[in-house]
Coordinates of N, CA and C in Angstrom, one line a residue:
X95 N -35.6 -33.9 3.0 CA -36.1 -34.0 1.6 C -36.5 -35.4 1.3
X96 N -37.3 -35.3 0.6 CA -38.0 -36.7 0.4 C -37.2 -37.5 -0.8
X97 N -36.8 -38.7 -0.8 CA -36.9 -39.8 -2.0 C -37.6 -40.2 -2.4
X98 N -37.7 -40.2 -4.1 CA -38.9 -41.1 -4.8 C -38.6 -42.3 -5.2
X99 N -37.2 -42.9 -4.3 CA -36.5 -44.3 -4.1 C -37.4 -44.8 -3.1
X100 N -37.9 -44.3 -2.3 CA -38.6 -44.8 -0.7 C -40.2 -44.5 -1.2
X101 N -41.2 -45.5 -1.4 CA -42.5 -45.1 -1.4 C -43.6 -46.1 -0.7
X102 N -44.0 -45.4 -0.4 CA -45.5 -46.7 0.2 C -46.6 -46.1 -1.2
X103 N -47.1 -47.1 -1.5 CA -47.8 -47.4 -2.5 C -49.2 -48.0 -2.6
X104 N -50.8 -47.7 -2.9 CA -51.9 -48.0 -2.9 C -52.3 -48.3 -4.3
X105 N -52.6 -49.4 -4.4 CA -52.8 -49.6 -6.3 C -53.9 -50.6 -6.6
X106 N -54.5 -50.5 -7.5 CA -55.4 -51.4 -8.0 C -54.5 -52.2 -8.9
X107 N -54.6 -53.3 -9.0 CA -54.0 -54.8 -10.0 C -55.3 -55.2 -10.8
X108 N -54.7 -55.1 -11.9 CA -55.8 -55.4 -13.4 C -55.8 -56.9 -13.6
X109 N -56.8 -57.5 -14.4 CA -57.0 -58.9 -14.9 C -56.1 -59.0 -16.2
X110 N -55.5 -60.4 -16.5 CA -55.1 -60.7 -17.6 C -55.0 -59.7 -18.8
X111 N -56.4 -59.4 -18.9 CA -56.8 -58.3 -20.2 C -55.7 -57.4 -20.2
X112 N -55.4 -57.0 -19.3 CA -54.3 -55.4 -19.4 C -52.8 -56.3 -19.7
X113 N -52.8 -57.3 -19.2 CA -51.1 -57.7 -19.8 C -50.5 -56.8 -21.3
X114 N -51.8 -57.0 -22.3 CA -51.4 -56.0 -23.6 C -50.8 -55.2 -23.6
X115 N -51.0 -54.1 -22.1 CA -50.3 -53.0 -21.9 C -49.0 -53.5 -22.0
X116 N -48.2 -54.8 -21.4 CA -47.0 -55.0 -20.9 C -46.2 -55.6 -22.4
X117 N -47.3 -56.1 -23.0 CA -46.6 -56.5 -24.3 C -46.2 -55.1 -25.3
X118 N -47.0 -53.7 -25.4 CA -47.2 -52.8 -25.7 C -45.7 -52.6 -25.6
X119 N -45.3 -52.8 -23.8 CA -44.1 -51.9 -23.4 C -42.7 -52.6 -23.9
X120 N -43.1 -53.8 -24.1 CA -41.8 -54.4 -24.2 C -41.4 -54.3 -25.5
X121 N -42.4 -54.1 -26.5 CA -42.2 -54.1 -27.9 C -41.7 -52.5 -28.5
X122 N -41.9 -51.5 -27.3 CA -41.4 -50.1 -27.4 C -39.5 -50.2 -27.0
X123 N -39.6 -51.2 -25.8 CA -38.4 -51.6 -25.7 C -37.6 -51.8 -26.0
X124 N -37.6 -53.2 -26.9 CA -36.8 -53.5 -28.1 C -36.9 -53.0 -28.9
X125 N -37.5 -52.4 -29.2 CA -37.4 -51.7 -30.7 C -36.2 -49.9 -30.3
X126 N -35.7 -50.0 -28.7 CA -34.9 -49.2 -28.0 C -35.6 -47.6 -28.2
X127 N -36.8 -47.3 -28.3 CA -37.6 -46.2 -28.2 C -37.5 -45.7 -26.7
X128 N -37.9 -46.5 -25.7 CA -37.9 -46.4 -24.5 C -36.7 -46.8 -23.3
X129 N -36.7 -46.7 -23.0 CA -35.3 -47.3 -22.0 C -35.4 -47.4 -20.7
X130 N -36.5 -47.6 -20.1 CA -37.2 -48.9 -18.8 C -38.4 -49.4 -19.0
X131 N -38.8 -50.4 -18.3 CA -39.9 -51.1 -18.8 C -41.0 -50.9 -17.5
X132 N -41.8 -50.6 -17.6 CA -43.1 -50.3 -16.9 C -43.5 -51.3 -15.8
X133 N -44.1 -51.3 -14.7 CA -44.4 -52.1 -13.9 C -45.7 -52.7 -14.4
X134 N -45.8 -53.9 -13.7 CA -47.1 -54.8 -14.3 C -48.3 -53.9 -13.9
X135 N -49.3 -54.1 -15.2 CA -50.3 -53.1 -15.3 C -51.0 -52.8 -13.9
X136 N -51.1 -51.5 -13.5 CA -52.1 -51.2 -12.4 C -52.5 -49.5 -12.2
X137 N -53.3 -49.5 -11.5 CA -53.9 -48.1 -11.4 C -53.7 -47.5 -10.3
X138 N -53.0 -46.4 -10.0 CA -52.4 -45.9 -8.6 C -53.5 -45.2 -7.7
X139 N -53.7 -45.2 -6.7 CA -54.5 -45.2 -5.8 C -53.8 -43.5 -5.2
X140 N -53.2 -44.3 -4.2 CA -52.0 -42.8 -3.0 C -50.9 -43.7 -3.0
X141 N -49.8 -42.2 -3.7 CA -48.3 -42.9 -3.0 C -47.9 -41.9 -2.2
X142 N -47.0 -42.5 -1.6 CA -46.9 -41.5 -0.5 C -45.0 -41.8 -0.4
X143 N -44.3 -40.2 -0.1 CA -42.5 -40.4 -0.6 C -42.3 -39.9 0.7
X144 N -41.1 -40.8 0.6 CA -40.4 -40.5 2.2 C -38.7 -40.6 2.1
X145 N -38.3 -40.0 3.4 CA -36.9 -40.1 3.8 C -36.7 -41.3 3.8
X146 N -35.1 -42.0 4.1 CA -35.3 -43.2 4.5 C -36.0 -43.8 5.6
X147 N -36.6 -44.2 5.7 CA -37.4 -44.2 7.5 C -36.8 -45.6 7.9
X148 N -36.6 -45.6 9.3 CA -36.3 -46.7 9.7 C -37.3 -47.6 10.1
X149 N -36.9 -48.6 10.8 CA -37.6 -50.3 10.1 C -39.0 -50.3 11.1
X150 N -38.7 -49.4 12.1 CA -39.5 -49.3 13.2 C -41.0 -48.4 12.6
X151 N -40.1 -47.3 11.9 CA -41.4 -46.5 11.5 C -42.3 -47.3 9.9
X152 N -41.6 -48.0 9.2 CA -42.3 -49.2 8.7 C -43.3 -50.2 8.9
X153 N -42.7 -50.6 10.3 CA -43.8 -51.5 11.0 C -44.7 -50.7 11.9
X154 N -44.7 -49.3 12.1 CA -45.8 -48.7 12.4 C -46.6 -47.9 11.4
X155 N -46.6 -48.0 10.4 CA -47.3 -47.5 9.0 C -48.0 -49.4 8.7
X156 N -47.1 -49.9 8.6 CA -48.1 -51.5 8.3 C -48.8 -51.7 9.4
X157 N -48.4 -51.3 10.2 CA -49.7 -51.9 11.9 C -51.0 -51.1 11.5
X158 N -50.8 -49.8 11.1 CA -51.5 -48.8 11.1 C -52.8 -49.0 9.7
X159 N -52.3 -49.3 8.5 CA -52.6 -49.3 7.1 C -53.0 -51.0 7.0
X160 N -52.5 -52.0 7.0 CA -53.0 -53.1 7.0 C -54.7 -53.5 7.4
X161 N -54.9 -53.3 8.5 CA -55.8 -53.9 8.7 C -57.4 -52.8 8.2
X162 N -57.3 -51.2 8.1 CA -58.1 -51.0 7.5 C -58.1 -50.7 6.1
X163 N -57.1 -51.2 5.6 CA -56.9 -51.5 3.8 C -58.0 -52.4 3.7
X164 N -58.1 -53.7 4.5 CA -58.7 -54.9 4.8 C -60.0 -54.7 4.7
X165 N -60.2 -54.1 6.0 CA -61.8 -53.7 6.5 C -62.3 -53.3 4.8
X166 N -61.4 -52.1 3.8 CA -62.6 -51.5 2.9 C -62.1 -52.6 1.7
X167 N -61.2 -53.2 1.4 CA -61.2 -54.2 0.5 C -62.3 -55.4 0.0
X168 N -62.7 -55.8 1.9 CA -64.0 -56.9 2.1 C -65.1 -55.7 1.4
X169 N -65.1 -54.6 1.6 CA -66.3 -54.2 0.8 C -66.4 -54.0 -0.7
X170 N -65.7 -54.3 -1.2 CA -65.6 -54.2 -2.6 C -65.5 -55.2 -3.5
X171 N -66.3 -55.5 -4.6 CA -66.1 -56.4 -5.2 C -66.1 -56.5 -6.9
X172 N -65.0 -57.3 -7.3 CA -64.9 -57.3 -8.6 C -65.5 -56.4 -9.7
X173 N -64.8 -55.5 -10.0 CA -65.6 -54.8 -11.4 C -64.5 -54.4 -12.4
X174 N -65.4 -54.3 -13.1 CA -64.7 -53.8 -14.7 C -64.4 -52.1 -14.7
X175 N -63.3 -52.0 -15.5 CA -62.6 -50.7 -15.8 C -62.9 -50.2 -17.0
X176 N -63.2 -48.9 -17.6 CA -63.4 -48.9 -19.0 C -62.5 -47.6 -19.2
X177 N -61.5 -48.0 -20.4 CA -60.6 -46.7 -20.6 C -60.8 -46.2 -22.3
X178 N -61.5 -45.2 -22.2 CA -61.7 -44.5 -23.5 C -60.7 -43.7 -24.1
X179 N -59.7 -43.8 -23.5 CA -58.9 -43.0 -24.4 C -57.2 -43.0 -23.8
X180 N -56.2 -42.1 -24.9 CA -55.1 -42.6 -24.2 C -54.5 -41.0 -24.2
X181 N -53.8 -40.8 -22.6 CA -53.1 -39.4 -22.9 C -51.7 -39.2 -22.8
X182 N -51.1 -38.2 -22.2 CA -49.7 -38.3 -22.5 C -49.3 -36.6 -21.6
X183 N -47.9 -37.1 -21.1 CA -47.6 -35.7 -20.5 C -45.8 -35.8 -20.4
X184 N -45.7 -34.5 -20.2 CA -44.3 -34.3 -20.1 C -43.6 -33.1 -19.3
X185 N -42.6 -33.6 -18.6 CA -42.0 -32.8 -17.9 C -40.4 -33.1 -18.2
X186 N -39.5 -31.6 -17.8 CA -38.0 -32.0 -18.0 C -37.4 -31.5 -16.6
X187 N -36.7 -32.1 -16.2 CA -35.6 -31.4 -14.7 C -35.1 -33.0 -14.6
X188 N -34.6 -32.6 -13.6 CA -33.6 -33.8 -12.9 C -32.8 -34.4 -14.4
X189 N -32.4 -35.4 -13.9 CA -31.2 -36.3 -14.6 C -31.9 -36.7 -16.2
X190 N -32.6 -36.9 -16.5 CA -33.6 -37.3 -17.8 C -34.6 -36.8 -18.1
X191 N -34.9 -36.3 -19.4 CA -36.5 -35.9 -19.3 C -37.3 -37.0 -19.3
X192 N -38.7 -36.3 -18.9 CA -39.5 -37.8 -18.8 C -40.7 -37.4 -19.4
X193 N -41.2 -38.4 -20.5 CA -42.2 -37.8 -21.3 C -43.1 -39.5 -20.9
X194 N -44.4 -39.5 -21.1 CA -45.3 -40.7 -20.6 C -46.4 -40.7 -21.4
X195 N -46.8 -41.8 -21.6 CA -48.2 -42.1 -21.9 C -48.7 -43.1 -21.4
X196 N -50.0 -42.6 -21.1 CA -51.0 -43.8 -20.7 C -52.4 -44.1 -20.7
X197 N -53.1 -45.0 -20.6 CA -54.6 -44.7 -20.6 C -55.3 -44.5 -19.6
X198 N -56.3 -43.6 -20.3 CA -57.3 -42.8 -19.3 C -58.2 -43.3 -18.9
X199 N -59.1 -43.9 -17.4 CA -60.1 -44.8 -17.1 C -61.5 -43.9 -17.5
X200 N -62.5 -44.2 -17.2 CA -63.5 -43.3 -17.7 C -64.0 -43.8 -15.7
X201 N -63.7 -42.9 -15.2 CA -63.8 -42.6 -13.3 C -65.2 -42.4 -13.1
X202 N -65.9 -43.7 -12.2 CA -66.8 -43.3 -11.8 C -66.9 -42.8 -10.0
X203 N -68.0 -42.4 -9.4 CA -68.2 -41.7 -8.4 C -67.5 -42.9 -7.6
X204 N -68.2 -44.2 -7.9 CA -67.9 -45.3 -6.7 C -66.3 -45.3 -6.6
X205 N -65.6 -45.2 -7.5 CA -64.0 -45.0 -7.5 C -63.6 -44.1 -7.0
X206 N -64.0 -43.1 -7.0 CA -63.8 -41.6 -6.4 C -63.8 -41.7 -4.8
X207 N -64.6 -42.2 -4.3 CA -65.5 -42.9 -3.1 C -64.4 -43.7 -2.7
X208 N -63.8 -45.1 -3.2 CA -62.3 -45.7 -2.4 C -61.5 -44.9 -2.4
X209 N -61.4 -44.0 -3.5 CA -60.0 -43.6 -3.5 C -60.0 -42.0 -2.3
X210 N -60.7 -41.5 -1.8 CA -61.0 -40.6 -1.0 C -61.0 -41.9 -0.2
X211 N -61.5 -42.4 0.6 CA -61.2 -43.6 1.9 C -60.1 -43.6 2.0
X212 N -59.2 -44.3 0.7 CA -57.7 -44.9 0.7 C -56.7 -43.8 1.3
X213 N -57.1 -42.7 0.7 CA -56.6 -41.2 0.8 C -56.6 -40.8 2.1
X214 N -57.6 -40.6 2.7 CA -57.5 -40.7 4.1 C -57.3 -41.6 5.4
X215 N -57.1 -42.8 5.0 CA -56.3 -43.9 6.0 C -55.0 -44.0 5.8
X216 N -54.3 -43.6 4.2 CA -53.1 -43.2 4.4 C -52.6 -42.2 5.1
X217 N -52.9 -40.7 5.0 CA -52.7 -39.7 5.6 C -52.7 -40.1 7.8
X218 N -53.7 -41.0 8.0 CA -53.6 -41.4 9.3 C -52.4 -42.3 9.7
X219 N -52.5 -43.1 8.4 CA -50.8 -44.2 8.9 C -49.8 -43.8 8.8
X220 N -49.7 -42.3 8.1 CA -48.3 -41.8 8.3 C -48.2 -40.4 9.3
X221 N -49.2 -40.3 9.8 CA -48.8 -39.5 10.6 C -47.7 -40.2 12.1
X222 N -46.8 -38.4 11.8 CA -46.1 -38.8 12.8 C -44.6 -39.5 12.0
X223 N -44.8 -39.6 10.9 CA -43.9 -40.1 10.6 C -42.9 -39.1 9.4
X224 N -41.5 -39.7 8.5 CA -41.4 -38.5 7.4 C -41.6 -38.9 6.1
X225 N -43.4 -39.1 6.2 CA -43.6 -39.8 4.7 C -44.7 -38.3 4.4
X226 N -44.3 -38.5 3.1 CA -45.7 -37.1 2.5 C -46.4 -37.5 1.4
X227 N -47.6 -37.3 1.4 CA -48.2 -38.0 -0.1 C -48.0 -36.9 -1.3
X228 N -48.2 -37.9 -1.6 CA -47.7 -37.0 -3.3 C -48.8 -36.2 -4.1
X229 N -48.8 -34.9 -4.2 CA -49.8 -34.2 -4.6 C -50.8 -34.9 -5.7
X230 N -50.3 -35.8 -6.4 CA -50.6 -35.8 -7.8 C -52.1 -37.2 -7.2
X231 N -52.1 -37.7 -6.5 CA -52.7 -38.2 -5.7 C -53.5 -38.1 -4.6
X232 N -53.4 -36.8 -4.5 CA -54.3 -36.3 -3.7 C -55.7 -36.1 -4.2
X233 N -57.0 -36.3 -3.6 CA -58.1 -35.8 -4.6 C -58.4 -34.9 -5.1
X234 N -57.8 -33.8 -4.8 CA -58.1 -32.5 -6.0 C -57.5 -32.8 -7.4
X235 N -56.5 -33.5 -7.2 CA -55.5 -33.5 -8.4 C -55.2 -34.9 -9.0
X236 N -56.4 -36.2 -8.3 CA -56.2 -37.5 -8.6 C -56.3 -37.0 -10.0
X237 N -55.5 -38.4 -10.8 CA -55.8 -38.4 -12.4 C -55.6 -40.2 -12.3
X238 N -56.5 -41.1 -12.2 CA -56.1 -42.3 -12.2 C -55.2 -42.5 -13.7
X239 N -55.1 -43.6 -14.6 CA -54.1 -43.9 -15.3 C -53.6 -45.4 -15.1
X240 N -52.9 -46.2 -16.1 CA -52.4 -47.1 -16.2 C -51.0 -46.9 -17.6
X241 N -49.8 -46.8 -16.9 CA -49.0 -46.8 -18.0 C -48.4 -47.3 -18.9
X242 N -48.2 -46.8 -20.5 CA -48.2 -47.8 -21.3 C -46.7 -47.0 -21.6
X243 N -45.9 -46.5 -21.8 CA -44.7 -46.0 -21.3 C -44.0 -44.8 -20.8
X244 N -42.9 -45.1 -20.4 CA -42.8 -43.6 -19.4 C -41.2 -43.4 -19.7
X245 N -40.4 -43.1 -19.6 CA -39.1 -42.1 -19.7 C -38.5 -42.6 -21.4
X246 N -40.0 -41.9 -22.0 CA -39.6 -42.2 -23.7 C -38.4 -41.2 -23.8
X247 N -38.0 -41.9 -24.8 CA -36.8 -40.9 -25.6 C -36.9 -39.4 -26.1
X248 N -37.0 -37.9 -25.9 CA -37.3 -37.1 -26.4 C -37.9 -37.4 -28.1
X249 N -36.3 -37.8 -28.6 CA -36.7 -37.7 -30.3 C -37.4 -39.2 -30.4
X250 N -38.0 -39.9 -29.7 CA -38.8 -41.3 -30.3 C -40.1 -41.2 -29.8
X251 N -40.3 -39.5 -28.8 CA -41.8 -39.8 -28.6 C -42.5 -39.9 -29.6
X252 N -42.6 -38.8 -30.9 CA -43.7 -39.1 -31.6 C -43.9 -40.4 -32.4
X253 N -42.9 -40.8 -32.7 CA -42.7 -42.4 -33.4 C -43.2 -43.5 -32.0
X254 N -43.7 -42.8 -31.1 CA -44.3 -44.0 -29.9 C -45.7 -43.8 -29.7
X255 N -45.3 -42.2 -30.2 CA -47.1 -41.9 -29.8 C -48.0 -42.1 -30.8
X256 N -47.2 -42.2 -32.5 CA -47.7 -43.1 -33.6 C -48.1 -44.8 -33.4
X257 N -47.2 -45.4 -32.9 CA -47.4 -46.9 -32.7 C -48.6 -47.0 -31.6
X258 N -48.4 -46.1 -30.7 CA -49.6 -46.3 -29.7 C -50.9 -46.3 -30.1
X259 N -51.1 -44.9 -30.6 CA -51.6 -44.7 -31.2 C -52.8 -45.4 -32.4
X260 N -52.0 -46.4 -33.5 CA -52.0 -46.9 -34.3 C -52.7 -48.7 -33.6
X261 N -52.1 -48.8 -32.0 CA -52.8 -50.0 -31.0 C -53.9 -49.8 -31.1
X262 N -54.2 -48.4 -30.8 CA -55.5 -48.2 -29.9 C -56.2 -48.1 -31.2
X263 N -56.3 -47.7 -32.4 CA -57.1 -48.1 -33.8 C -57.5 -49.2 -34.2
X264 N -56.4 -50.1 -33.8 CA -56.9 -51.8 -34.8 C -57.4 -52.5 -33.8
X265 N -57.5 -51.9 -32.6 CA -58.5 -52.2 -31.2 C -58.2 -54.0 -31.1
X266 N -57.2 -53.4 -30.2 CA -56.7 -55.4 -29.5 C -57.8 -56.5 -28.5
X267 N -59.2 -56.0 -28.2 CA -60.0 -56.8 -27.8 C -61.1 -56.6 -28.5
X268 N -62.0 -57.9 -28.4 CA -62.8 -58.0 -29.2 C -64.7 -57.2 -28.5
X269 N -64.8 -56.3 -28.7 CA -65.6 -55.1 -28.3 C -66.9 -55.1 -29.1
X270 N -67.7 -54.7 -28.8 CA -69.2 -54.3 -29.7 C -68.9 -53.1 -30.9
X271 N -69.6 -53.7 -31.7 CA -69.2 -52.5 -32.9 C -69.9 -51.0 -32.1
X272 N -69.0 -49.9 -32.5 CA -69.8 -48.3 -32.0 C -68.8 -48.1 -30.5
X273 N -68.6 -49.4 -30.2 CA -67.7 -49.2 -28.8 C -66.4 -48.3 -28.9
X274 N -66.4 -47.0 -27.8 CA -65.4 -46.4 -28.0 C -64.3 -46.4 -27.1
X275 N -64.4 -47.8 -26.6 CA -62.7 -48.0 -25.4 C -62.0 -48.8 -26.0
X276 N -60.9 -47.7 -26.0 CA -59.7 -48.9 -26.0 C -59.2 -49.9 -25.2
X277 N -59.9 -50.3 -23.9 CA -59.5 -51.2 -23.0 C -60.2 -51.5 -22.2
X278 N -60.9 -52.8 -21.7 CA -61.9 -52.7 -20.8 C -60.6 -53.8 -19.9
X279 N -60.8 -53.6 -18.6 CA -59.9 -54.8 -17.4 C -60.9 -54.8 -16.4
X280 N -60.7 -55.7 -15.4 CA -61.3 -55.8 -14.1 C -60.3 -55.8 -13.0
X281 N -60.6 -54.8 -11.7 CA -60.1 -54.9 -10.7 C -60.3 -55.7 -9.8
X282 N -58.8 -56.4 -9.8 CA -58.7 -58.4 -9.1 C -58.4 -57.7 -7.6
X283 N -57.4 -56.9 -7.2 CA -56.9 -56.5 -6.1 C -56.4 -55.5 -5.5
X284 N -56.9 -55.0 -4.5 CA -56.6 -53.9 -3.5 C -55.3 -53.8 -3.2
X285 N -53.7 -53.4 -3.6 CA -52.3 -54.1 -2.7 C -51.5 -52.8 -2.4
X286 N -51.0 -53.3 -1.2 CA -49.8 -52.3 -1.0 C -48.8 -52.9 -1.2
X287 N -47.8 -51.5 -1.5 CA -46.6 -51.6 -1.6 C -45.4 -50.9 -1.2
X288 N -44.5 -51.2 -0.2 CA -43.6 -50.2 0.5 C -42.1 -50.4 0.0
X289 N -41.8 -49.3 -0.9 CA -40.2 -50.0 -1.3 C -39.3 -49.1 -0.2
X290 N -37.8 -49.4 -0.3 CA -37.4 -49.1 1.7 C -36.0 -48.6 0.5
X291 N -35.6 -47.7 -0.3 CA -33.9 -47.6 -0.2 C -33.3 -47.5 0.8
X292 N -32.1 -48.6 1.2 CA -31.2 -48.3 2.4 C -30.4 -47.5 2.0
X293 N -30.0 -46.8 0.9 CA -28.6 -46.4 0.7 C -27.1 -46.9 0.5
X294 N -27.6 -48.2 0.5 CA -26.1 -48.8 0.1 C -26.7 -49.9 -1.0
X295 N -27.5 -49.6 -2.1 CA -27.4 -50.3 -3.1 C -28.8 -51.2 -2.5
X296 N -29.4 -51.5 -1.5 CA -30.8 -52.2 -0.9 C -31.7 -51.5 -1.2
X297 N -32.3 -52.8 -1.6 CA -33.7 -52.1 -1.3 C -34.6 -53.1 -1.3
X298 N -35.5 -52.5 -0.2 CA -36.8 -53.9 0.7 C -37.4 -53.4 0.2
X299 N -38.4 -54.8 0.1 CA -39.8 -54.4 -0.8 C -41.0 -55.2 0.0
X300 N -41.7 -54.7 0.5 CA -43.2 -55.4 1.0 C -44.4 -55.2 0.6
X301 N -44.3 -56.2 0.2 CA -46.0 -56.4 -0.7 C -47.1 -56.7 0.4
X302 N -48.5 -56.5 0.1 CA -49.5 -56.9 0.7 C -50.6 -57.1 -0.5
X303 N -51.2 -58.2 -0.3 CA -52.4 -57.8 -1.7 C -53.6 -58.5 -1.3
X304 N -54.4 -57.9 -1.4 CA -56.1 -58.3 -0.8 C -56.9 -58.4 -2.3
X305 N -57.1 -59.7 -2.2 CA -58.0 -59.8 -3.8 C -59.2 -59.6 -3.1
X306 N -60.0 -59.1 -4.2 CA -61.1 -58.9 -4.1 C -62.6 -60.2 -4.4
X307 N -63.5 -59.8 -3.9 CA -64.4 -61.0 -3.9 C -65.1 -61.1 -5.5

């Protein structure tokens, strides 16, 4: 069975602009609505969950995934994101319910295009190994996203989904009148990321990150 303690991770890294998201979360925070705080803004690509795998099958998933992360990274360069809107989902099982919100990109084909690449050079670096990608990332069922919070409180979601809400109205950048996004960012960097639970309270973390031109 798989852990969602152990993941290799493909993500797009936003410019400055999306920090708001991070202000958003911390202000859901303190105000004790939410009760963890979101990772710095980005847009998930493929993750892929695995058993513990040992250090060997690590370094044969990075031998594997590094260098053509690279190859399609050099092809890519700098563009803007545009997110027109904000959604929200929820599920209950395991230890906590987990209810989320976050904004929606407006996906064009060229994105569709890396992320089918990314999709399939992961599936090659793990073969062979006991990693599995996560449906929700797969391209039938990609939903890109950027999260503005995630394991809200049952009774504080609608008082989160008001404040968000109520963000995305007084519109935090300065936009063309008629403009209907709540968020425009630019994609700075292509990066991986492999978190390793040992089971005794560890956990390794390997970053890789290829900015873009």
């Amino acid at each position: 069975m798989v852990d969602p303690r152990n993941t290799i991770s493909i993500r797009w890294h936003l410019d400055e602009r999306a920090d708001v998201v991070e202000q958003i979360n911390n202000d859901l925070l303190d105000q004790g609505l939410i009760d963890i705080k979101a990772s710095k803004s980005h847009i998930p690509l493929v993750t892929a969950l695995k058993q513990t795998p040992s250090d060997k099958q690590i370094d044969l998933v990075l031998a594997r995934l590094c260098p053509t992360l690279e190859k399609i990274g050099n092809g890519i360069e700098y563009f803007d994101i545009h997110f027109p809107g904000l959604g929200t989902f929820y599920h209950s099982g395991g230890k906590r319910d987990n209810c989320v919100l976050f904004l929606e990109p407006r996906v064009t084909p060229e994105m569709r295009k890396i992320h089918s690449q990314v999709h399939s050079i992961v599936e090659v670096a793990i073969s062979g190994t006991n990693a599995e990608i996560d449906k929700y990332t797969h391209p039938d069922f990609y939903s890109p996203h950027v999260t503005i919070a995630k394991r809200v409180k049952r009774d504080s979601f609608s008082e989160v989904v008001r404040q968000v809400n109520q963000w995305a109205l007084d519109g935090p950048f300065d936009l063309p009148e008629g403009n209907n996004t709540v968020m425009t960012a630019s994609v700075t960097c292509l990066a991986l990321k492999i978190k390793n639970f040992k089971g005794t309270g560890e956990t390794k973390i390997f970053e890789y990150n290829l900015k873009l031109k």
